[in-house]
Short mmCIF file of C-alpha atoms in Angstrom, two decimals:
data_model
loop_
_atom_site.label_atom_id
_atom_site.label_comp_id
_atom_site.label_asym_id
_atom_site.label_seq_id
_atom_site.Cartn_x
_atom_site.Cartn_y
_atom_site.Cartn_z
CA UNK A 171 22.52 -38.83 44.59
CA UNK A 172 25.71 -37.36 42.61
CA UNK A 173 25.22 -39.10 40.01
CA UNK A 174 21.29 -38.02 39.08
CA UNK A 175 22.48 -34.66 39.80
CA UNK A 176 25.45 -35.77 37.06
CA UNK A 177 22.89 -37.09 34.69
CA UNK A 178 20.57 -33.75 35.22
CA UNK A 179 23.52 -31.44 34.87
CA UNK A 180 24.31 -33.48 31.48
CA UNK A 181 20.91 -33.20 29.93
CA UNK A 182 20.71 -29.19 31.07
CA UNK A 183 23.71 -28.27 29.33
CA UNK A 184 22.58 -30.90 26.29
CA UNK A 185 19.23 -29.07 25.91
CA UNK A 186 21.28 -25.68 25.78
CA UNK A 187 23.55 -26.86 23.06
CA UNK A 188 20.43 -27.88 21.27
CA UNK A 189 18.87 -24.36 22.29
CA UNK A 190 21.38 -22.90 20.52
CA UNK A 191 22.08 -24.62 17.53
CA UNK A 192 18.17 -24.16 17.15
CA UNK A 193 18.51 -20.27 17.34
CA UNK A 194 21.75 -20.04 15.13
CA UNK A 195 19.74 -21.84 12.37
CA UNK A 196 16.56 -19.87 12.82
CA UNK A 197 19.06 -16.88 12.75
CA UNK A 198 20.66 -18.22 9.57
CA UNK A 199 17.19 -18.48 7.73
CA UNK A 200 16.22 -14.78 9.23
CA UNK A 201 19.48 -13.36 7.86
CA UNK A 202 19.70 -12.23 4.44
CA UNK A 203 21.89 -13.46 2.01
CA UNK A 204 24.96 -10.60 1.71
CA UNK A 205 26.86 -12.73 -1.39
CA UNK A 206 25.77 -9.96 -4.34
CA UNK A 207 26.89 -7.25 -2.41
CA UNK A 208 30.33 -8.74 -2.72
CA UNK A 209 30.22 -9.88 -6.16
CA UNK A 210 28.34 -6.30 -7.67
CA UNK A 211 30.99 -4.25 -6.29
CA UNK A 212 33.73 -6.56 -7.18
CA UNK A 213 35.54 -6.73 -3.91
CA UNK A 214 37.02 -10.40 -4.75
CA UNK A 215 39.00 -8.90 -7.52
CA UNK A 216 42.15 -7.69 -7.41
CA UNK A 217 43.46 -3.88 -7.60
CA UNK A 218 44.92 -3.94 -11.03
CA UNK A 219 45.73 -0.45 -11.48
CA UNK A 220 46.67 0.86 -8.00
CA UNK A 221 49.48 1.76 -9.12
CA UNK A 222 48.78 3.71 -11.69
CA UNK A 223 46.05 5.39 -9.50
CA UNK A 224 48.79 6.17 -6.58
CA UNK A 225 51.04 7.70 -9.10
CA UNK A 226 47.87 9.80 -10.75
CA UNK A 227 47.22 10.89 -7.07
CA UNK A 228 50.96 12.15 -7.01
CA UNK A 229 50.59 14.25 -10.33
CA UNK A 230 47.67 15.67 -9.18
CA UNK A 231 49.10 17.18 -6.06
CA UNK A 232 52.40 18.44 -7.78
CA UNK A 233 49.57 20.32 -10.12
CA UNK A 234 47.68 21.72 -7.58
CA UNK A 235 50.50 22.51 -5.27
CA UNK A 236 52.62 24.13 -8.55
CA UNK A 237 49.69 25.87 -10.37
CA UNK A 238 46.81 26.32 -8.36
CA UNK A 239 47.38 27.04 -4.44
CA UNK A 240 49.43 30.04 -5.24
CA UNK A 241 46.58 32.00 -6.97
CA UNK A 242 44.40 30.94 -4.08
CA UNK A 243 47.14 32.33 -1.26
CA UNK A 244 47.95 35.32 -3.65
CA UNK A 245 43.87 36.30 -3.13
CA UNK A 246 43.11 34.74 -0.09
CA UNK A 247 40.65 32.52 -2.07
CA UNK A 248 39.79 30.32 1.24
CA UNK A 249 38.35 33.62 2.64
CA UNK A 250 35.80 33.80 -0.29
CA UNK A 251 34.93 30.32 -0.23
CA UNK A 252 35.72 28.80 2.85
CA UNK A 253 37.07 25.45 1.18
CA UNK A 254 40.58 24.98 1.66
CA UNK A 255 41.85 21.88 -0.33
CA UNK A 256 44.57 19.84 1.57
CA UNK A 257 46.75 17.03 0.69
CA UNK A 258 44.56 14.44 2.68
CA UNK A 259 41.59 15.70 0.71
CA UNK A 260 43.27 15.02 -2.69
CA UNK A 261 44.18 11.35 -1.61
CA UNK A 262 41.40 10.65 0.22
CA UNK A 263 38.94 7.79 -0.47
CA UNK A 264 35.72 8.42 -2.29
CA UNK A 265 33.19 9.82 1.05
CA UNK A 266 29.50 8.52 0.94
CA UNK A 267 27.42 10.56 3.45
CA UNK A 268 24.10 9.23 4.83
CA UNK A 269 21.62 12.34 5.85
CA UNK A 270 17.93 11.90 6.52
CA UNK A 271 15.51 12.06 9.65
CA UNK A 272 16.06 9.80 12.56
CA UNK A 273 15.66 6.58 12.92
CA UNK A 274 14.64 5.80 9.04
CA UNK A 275 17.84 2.66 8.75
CA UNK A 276 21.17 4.91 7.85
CA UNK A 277 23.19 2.93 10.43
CA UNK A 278 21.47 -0.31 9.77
CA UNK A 279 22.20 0.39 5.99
CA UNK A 280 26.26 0.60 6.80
CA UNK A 281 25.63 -2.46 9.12
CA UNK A 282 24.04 -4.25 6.22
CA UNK A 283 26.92 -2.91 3.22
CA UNK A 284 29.70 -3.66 5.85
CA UNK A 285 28.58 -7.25 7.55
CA UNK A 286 28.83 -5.74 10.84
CA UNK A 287 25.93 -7.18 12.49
CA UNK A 288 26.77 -8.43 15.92
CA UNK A 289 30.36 -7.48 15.71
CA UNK A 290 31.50 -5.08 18.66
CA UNK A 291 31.70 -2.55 16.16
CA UNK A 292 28.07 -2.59 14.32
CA UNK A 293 26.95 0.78 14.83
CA UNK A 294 23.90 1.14 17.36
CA UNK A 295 20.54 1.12 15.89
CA UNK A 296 17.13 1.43 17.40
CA UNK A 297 13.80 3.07 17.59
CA UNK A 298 14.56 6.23 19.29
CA UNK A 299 16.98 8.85 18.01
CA UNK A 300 20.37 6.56 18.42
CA UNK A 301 23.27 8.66 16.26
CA UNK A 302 24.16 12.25 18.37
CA UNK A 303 27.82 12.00 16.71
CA UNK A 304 29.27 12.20 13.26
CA UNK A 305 30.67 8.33 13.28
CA UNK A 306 33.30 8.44 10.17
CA UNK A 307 34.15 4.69 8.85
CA UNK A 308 37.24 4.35 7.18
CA UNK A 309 39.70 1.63 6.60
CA UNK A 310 42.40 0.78 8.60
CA UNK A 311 45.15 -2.47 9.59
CA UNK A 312 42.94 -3.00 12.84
CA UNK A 313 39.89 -2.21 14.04
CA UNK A 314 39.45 0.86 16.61
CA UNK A 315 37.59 3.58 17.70
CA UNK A 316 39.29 7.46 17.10
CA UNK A 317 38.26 10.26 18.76
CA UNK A 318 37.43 13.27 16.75
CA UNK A 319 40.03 15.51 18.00
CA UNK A 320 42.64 12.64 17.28
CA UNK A 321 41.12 12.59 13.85
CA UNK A 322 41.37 16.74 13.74
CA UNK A 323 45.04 16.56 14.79
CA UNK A 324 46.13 14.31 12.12
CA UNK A 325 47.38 16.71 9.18
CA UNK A 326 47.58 12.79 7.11
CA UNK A 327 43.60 12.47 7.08
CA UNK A 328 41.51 15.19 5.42
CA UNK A 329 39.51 16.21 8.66
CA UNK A 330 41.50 18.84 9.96
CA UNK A 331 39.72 21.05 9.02
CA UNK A 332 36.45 20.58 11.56
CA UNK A 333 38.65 22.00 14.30
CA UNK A 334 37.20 25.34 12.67
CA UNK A 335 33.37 23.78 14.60
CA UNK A 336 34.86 24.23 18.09
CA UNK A 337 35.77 21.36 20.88
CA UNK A 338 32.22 20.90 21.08
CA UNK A 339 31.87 19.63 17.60
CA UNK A 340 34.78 17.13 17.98
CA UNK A 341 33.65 15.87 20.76
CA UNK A 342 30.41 14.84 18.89
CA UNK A 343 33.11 13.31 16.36
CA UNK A 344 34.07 9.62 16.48
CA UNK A 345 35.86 7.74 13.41
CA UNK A 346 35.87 3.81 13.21
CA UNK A 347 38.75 1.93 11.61
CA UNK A 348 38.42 -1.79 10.09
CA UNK A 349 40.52 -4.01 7.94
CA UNK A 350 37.50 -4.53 5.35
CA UNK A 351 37.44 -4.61 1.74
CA UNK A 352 35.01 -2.15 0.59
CA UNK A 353 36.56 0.80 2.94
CA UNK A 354 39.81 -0.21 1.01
CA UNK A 355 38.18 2.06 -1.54
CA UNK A 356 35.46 4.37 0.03
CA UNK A 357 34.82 6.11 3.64
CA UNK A 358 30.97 6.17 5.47
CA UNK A 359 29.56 8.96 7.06
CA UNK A 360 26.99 8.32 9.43
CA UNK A 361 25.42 11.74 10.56
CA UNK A 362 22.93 12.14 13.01
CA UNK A 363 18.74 12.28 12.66
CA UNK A 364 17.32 15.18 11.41
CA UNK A 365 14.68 16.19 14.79
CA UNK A 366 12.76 19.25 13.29
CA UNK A 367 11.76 20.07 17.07
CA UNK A 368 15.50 20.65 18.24
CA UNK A 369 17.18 23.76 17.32
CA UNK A 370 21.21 24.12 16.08
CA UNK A 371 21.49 25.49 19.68
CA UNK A 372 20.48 22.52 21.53
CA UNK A 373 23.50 20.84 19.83
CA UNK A 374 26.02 22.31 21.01
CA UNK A 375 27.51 23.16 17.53
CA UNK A 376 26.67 24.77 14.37
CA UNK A 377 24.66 21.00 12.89
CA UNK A 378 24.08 22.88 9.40
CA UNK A 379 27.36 24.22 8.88
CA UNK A 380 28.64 20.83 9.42
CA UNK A 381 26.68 19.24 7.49
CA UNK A 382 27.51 21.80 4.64
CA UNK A 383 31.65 20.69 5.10
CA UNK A 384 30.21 16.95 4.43
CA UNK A 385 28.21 17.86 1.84
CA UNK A 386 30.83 20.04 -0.12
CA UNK A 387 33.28 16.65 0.26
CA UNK A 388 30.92 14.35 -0.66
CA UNK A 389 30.64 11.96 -3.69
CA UNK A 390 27.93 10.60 -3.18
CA UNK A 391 24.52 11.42 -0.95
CA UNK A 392 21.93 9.08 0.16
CA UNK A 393 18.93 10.85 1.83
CA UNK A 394 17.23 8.25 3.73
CA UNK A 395 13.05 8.06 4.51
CA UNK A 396 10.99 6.20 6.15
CA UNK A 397 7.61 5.13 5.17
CA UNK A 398 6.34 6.67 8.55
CA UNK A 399 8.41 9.80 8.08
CA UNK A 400 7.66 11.69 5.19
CA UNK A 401 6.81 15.28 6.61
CA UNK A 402 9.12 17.93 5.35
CA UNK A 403 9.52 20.19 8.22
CA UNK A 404 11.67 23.34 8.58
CA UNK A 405 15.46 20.95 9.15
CA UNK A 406 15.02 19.18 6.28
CA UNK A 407 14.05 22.27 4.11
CA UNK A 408 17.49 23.57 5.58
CA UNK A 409 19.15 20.42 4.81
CA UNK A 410 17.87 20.19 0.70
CA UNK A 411 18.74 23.69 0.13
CA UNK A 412 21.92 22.59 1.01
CA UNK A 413 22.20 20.13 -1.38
CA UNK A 414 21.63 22.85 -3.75
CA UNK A 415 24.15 21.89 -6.88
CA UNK A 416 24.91 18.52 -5.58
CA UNK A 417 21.50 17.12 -7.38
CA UNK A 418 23.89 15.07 -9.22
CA UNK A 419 25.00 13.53 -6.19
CA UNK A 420 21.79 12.97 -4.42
CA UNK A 421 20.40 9.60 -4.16
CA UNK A 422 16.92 9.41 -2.58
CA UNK A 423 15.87 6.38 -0.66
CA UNK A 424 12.92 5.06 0.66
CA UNK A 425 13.49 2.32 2.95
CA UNK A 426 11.56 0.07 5.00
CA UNK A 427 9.57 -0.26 2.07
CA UNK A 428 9.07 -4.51 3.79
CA UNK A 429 6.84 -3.07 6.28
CA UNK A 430 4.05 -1.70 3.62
CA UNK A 431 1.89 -3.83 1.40
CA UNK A 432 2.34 -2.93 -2.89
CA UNK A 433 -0.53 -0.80 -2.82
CA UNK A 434 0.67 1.44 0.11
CA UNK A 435 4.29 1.17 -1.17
CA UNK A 436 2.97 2.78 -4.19
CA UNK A 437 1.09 5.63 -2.48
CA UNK A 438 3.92 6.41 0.21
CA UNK A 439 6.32 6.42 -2.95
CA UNK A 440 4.14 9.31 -3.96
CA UNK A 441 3.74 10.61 -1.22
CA UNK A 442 7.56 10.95 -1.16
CA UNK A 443 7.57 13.04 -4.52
CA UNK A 444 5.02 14.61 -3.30
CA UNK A 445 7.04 15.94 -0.22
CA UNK A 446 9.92 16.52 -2.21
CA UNK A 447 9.12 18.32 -5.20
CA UNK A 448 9.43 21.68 -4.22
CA UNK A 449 12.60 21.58 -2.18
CA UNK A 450 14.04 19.81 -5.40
CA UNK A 451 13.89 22.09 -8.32
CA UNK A 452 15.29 20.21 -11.30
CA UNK A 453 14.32 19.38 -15.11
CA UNK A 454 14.98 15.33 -13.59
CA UNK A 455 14.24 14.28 -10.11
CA UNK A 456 17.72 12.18 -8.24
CA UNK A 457 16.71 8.52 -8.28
CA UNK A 458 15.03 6.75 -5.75
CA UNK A 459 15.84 3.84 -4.15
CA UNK A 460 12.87 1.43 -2.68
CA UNK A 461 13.81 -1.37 -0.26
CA UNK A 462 14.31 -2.60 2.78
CA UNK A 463 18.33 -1.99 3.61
CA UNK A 464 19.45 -3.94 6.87
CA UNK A 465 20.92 -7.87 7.32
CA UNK A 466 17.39 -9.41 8.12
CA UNK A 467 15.15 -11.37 5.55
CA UNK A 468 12.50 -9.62 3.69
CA UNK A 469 8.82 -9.62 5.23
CA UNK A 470 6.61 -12.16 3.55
CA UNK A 471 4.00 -11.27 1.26
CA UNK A 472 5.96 -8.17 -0.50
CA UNK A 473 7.94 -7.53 -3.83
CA UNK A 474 11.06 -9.38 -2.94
CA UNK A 475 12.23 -9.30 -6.55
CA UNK A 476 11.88 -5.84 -6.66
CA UNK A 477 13.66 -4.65 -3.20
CA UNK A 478 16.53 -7.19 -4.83
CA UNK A 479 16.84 -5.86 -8.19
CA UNK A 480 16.52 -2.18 -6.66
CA UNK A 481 19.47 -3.00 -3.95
CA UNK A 482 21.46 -3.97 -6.68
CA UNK A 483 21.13 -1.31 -8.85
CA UNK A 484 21.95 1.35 -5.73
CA UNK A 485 25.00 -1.26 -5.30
CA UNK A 486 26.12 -0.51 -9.12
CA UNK A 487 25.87 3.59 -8.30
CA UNK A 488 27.99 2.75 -5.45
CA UNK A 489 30.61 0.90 -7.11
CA UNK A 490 30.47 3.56 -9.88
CA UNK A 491 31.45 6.18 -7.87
CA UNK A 492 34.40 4.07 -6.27
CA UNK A 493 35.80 3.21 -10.02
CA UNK A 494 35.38 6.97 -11.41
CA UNK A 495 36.99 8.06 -7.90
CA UNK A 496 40.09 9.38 -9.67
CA UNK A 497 38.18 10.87 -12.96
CA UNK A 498 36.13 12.58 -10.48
CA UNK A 499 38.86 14.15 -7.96
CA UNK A 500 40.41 15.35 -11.17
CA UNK A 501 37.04 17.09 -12.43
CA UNK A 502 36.95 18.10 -8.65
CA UNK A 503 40.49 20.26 -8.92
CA UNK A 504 39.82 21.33 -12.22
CA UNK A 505 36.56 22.70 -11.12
CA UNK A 506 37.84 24.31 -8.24
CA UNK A 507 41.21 25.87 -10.08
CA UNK A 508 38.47 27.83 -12.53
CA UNK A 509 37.04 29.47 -9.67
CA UNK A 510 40.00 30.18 -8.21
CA UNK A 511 41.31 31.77 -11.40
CA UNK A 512 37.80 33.96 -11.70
CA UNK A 513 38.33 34.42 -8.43
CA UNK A 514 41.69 36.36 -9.31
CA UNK A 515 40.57 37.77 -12.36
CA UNK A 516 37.90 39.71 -10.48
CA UNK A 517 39.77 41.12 -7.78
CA UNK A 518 42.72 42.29 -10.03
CA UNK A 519 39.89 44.15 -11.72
CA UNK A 520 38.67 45.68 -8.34
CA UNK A 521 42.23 46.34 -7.93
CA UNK A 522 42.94 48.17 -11.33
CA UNK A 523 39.42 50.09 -10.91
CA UNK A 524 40.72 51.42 -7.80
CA UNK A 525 44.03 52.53 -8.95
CA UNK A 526 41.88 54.20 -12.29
CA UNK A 527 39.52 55.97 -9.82
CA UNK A 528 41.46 57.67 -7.44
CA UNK A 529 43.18 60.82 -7.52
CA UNK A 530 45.63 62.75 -5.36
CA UNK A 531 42.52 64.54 -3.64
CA UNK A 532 40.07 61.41 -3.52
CA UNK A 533 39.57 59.73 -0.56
CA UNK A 534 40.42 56.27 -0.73
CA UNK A 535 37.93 54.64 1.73
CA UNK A 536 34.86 56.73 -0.04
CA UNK A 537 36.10 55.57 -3.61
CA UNK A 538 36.26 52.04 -3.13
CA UNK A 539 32.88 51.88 -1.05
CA UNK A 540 31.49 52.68 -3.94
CA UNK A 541 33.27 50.44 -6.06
CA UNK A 542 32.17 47.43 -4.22
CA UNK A 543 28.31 48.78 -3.52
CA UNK A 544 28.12 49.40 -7.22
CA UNK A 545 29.88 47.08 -9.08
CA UNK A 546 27.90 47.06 -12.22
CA UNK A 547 28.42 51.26 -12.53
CA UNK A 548 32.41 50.74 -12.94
CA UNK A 549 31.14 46.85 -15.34
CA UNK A 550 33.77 44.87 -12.88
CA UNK A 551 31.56 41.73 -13.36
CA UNK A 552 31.42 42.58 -17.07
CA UNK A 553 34.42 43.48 -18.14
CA UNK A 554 35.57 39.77 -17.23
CA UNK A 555 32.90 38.39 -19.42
CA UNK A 556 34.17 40.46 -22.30
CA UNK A 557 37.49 40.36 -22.09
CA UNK A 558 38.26 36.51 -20.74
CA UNK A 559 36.79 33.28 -21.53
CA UNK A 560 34.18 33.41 -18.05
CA UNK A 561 31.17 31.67 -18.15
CA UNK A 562 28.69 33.87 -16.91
CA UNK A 563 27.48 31.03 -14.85
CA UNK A 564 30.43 30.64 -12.83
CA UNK A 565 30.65 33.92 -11.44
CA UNK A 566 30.27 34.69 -7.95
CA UNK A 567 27.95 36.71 -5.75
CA UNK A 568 28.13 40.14 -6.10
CA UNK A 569 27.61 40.54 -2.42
CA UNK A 570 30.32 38.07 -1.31
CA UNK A 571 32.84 40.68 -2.52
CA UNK A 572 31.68 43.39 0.03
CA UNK A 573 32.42 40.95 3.33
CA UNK A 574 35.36 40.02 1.52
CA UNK A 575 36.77 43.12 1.12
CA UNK A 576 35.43 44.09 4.53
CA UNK A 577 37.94 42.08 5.73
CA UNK A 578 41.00 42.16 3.15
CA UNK A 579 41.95 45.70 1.90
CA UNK A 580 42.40 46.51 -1.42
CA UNK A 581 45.82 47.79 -0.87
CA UNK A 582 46.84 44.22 0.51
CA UNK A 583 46.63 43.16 -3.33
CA UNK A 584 48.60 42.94 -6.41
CA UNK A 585 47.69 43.49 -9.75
CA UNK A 586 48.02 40.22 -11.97
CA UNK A 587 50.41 41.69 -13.99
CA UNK A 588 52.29 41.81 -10.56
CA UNK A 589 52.39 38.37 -9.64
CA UNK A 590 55.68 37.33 -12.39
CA UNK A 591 58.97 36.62 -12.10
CA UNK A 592 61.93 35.41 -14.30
CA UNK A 593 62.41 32.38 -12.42
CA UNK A 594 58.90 31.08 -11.80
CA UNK A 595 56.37 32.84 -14.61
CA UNK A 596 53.33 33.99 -14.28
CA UNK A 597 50.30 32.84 -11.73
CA UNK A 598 47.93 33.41 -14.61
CA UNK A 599 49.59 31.63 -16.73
CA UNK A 600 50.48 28.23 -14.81
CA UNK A 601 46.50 28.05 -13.75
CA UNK A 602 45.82 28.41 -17.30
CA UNK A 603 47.67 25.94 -18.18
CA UNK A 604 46.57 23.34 -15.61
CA UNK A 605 42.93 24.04 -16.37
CA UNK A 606 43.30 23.34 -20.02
CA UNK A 607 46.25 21.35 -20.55
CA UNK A 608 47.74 19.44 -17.64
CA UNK A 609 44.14 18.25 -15.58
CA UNK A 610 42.78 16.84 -19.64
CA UNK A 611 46.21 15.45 -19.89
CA UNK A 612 46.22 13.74 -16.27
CA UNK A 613 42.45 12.51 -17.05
CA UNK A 614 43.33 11.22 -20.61
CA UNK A 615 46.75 9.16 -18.95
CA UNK A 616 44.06 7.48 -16.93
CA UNK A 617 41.45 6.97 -19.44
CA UNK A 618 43.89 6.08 -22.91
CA UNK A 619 41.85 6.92 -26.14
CA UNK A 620 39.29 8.87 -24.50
CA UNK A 621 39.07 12.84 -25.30
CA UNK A 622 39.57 14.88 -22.62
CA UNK A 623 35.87 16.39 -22.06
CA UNK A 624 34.64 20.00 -22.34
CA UNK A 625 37.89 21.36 -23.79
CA UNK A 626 35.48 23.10 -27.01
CA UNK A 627 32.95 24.85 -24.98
CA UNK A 628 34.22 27.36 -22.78
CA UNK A 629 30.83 28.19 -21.91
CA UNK A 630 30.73 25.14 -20.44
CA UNK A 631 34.33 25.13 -18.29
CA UNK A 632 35.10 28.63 -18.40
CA UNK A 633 38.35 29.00 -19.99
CA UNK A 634 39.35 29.51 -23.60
CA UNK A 635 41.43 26.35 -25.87
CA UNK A 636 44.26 28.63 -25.81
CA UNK A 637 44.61 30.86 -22.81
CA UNK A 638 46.27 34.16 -23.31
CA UNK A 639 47.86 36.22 -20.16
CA UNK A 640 46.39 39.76 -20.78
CA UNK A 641 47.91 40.91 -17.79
CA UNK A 642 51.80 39.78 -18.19
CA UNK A 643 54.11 42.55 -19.09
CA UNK A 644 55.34 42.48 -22.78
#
């Protein structure tokens, strides 16, 4: 009797074995082949200049930190703007954010880039709405799970500043670290599905404001659709005026484009345009992406070539970004400094106005109210254009100036012609000098025999080819 129940026992187990190889190759012809993903972005190859790019990094902050962040603490720039550049932001990793509705395949798309399918750390995926946090994927000696106020405490990583969003926000925060090669050189953000019925409220936090921090950071965007989800509703209006200036950055796609026949493909696609046209007002439309982004095989019967060919190409944009990361962070804090200088420029102008306007029997509060209602009347906004090398493009809100003097008194500033010494020069002078001398220089070290761009057109960058301090004290 043992020994039938033996032989029975022997054959059970032998049938599971055979169960199982069985499923692993049916899984192995399901799965889709991941080999190009490696090979387009290159992740066999060796870091050749890392070096080079480390010490770049390091010139970069001794500009910024030298030059740049004392005209923005001299006039409380960050109060303007609300973007306050910090070292983990300057070294960071290229950031690719994933927006879109819910449940249209952005966490099945960083399952698919990443190989994480059926590893304990794939991120969940599913019909329903399955991402409530903002999951950050980053690259790291082991892999683990971070909470978000972990992640907000660390000065070292460039999040510190979501503590701003509240306790509520970094609880909705969760980072993932992995030894992988591709987050050797970028960071994923997975952000949760755009529901048009559920208002900022229900969340907890403030979702668009949030979103807006990503988005400012970002280097690249992919806003994700479904076939089945095309209606624009009132959160994804809020969402592409947010984009607003980032068109460059946008990359639309349209995925799950498996589960629909050529013909339909074709009439969802415009569909999509359709949907999207007014919310994206540009001379050329951001490019769209059509295909079917998660590990599993193509359906039959559809335009395999194309979904491959078209999965490639969004694979070359990706690895684009990654090798112009440092040409990019340098356009970034050039960008940024000529703000920051116009920034200046116009309050020392405020400033001066003030001190032309008032008299020993004005009152000071009356005077500059109407300074800052009427701005045009006393030509603030014109006189920069006239006297410095501004592009009128560049210039700020006229109404931004009224909260931010609403909060920052006039008297709490210097002139320009103020902010000298012997020992250290002039703030005008060293952002001047960054802007069109040290950030070309940085960007030509990186790129030998390439012209720094943009330097003859200051209509274009907003500064002159040789910058003169109007304001320093002869």
């Amino acid at each position: 009797m043992k020994g039938i129940v033996s032989i029975c026992c022997f054959f059970s187990l032998l049938v599971l074995a055979l169960a199982e190889e069985e499923v692993e190759d049916v899984l192995s012809n399901i799965l889709r082949d991941r080999s190009h993903i490696d090979e387009t972005l290159r992740l066999a190859s060796e870091e050749n200049a890392a070096e080079n790019y480390h010490a770049a990094i390091q010139k970069l902050r001794k500009i910024y930190h030298s030059a740049i962040k004392p005209m923005e603490q001299a006039y409380k720039y960050n109060e303007l703007r609300a973007h306050e550049i910090s070292d983990g932001e300057i070294t960071s990793k290229p950031m690719v954010l994933f927006l879109g509705p819910w449940s249209v395949g952005k966490s099945s798309m960083i399952n698919y880039l990443l190989g994480l399918k059926d590893s304990p750390y794939q991120l969940y995926t599913g019909a329903e709405p399955t991402t409530s946090e903002f999951t950050v994927i980053m690259h790291g000696e082991k892999t683990r799970s971070i909470e978000g106020i972990v992640m907000a405490a660390d000065s070292s990583r460039s999040f510190s500043p979501l503590e701003k969003f509240g306790q509520s926000f970094l609880e909705k925060l969760i980072g993932i670290e992995m030894p992988h090669k591709l987050l050797e050189r970028v960071t994923f953000v997975d952000t949760p599905g755009i529901i048009e019925n559920r208002k900022q409220q229900e969340r907890g936090y403030p979702f668009n404001d949030v979103c807006q921090w990503f988005i400012d950071r970002a280097d690249l965007i992919f806003v994700t659709f479904d076939p089945t989800k095309l209606d624009v509703g009132l959160e994804l209006e809020m969402l592409f005026r947010q984009l607003k200036g980032r068109e460059s950055q946008i990359r639309i796609i349209l995925n799950k484009a498996d589960n629909l026949a050529t013909q339909d493909l074709m009439r969802v696609y415009g569909a999509l345009f359709w949907s999207l046209a007014p919310l994206i007002n540009v001379t050329e439309p951001p490019r769209v992406y059509v295909s079917s982004f998660w590990p599993y095989d193509y359906a039959p019967d559809t335009s395999r070539e194309l979904f491959k060919r078209e999965e490639i190409s969004l694979l070359e944009d990706l690895n684009q970004v990654i090798e112009n990361r440092m040409e990019n962070k340098i356009a970034f804090i050039r960008q940024h400094a000529i703000r920051v200088r116009i920034h200046a420029l116009l309050v020392d102008r405020y400033v001066q106005t003030f001190k032309d306007k008032m008299s020993y029997f004005s009152d000071p509060d009356l005077v500059f109210k109407e300074i800052v209602d009427d701005p045009d009347k006393f030509f603030i906004f014109k006189s920069i254009l006239a006297k410095t090398n501004v592009s009128k493009f560049d210039l700020p809100n006229r109404e931004a100036y009224q909260d931010f003097f609403g909060v920052n008194p006039i008297g709490s500033f210097k002139s320009l012609s103020a902010q000298c010494s012997y020992s250290s020069g002039c703030l005008l002078d060293k952002i001047e000098k960054a802007i069109t001398s040290e950030l070309p220089g940085l960007l030509s070290s990186i790129n030998p025999g390439k012209a720094p761009p943009g330097l003859s057109s200051c209509e274009a960058t907003g500064c002159g080819d040789k910058p003169k301090n109007r304001y320093r004290k002869n």
